Coordinates of C-alpha atoms in Angstrom, one line a residue:
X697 CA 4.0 17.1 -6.8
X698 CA 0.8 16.2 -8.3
X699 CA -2.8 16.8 -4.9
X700 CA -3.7 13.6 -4.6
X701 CA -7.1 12.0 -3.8
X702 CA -5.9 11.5 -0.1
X703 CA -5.6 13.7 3.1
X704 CA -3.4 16.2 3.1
X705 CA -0.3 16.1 6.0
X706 CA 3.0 17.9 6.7
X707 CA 4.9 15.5 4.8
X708 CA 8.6 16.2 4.9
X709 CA 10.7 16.6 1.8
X710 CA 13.9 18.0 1.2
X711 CA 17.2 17.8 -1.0
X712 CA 20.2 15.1 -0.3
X713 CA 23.4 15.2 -2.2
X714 CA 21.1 16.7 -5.3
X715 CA 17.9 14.6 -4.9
X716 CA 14.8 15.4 -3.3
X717 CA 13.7 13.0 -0.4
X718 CA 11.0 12.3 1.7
X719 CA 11.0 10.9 5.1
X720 CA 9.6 7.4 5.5
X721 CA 8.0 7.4 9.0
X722 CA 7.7 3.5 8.6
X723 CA 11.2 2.9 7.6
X724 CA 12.5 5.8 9.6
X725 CA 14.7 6.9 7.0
X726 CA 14.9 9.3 4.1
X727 CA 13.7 8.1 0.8
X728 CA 13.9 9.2 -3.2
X729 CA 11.1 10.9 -3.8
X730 CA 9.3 9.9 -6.9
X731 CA 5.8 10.0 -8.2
X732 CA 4.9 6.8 -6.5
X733 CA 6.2 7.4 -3.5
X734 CA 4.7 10.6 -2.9
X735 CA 1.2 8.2 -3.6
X736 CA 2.8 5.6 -1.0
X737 CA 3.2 7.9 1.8
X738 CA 0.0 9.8 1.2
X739 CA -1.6 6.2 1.4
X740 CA 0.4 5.1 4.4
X741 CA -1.1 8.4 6.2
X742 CA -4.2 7.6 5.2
X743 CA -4.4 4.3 6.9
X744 CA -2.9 5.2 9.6
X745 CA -4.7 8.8 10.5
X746 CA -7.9 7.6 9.1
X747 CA -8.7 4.1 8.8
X748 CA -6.6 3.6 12.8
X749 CA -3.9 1.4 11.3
X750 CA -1.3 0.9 13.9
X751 CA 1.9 1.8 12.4
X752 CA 3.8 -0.8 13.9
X753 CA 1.6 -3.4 12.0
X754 CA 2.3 -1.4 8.6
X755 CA 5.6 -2.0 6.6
X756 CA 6.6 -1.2 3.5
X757 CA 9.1 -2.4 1.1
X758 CA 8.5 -5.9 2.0
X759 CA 10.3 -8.7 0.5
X760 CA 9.2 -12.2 -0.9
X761 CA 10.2 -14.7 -3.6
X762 CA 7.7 -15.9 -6.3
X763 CA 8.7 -19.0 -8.3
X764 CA 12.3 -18.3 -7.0
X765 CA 12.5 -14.4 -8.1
X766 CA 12.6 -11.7 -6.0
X767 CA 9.6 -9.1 -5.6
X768 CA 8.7 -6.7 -3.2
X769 CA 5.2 -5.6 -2.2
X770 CA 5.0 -1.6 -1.7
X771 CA 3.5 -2.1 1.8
X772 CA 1.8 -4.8 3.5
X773 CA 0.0 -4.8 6.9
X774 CA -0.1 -7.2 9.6
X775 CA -2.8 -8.5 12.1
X776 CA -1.0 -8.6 15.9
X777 CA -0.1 -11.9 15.3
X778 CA 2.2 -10.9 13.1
X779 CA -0.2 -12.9 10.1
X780 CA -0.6 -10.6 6.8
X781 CA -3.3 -8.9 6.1
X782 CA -3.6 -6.3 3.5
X783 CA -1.3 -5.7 0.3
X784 CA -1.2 -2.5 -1.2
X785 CA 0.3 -2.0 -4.4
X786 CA 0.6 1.4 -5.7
X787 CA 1.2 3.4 -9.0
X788 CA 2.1 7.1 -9.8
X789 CA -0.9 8.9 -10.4
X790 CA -0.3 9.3 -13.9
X791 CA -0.6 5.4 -14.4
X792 CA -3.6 4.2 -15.0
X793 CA -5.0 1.1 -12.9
X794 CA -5.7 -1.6 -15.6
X795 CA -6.1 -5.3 -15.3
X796 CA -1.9 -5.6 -15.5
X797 CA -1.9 -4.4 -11.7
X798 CA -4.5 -6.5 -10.2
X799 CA -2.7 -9.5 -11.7
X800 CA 0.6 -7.7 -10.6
X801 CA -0.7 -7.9 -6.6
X802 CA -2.8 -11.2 -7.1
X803 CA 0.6 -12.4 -8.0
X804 CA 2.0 -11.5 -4.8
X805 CA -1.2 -12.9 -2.9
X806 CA -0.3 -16.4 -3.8
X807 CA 2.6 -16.4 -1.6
X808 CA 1.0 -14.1 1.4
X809 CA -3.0 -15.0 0.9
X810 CA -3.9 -11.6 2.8
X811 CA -7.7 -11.0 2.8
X812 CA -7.8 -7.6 1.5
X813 CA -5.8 -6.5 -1.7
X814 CA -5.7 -2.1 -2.2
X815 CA -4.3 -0.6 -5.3
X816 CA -3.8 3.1 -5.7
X817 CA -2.3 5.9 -8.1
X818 CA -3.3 8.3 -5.3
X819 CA -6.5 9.8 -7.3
X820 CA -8.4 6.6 -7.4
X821 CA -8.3 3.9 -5.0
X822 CA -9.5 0.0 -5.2
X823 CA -10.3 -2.6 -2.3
X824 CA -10.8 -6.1 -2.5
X825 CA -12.1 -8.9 0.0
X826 CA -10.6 -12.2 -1.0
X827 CA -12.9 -15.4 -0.8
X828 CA -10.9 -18.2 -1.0
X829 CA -13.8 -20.4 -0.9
X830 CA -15.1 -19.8 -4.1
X831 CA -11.2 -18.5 -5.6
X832 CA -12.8 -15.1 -6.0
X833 CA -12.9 -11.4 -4.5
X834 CA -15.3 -9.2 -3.9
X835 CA -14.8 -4.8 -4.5
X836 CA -15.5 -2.8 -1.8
X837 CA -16.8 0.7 -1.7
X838 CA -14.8 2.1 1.0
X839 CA -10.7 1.0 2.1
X840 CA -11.9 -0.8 5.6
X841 CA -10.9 0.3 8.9
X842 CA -8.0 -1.3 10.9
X843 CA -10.8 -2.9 13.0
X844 CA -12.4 -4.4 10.5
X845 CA -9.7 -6.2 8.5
X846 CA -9.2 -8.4 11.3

């Protein structure tokens, strides 16, 4: 797989039945490994190594319905209250980050209204800070600190 714009970690892969597989510490469970994956739990790390996520408050895979479909945010942290936070959305790092995938995540946003809204292909990452005030969000320079989305 592709170095990434993240920390490096002993990430473990391996094959199942064929497939190669990485272990989800979130989920606790093997996953396919695929090029956005390998950006999710890079990411995941990254908060939780570096930026002092608790893990607990981090899940991914998360479920919701919008306008009666289905969708599924890649991860989405939680405030100790169990209230929503952050949604992260990510790509593989060959997809470019266009104007499709901040409409993708705001999309998501109407039904959680989190306060921060990541999106990364694993080489570059973006941060917003919503302002609900004014219906408008502000970039960041830096992916806050668990401390700080709060």
């Amino acid at each position: 797989m592709i170095t990434l714009n993240l920390p490096q970690y002993p990430i473990k892969v391996t094959k199942r039945d064929g497939r190669t597989v990485v272990f989800d510490e979130l989920r606790r469970k093997y996953v396919a490994l695929t090029p956005e994956e390998w950006v999710r739990q890079h990411f995941v790390h990254y908060l939780v190594a570096h930026k002092h996520y608790p893990p607990g408050l981090v899940a991914n895979e998360i479920s919701l319905t919008l306008n009666g479909t289905a969708k599924r945010c890649d991860t989405v942290v939680y405030d100790r209250q169990a209230r929503p936070r952050v949604i992260v959305e990510y790509k593989a790092p060959h997809i470019e980050i266009t104007q499709k995938v901040f409409t993708q995540i705001s999309r998501y946003n109407m039904v959680l209204r989190v306060d921060y809204l990541i999106v990364s292909n694993g080489l570059q990452h973006y941060c917003c800070r919503m302002d609900y005030e004014t219906n408008s969000c502000k970039f960041l320079p830096d992916i806050p600190g668990y401390g700080e989305i709060l």
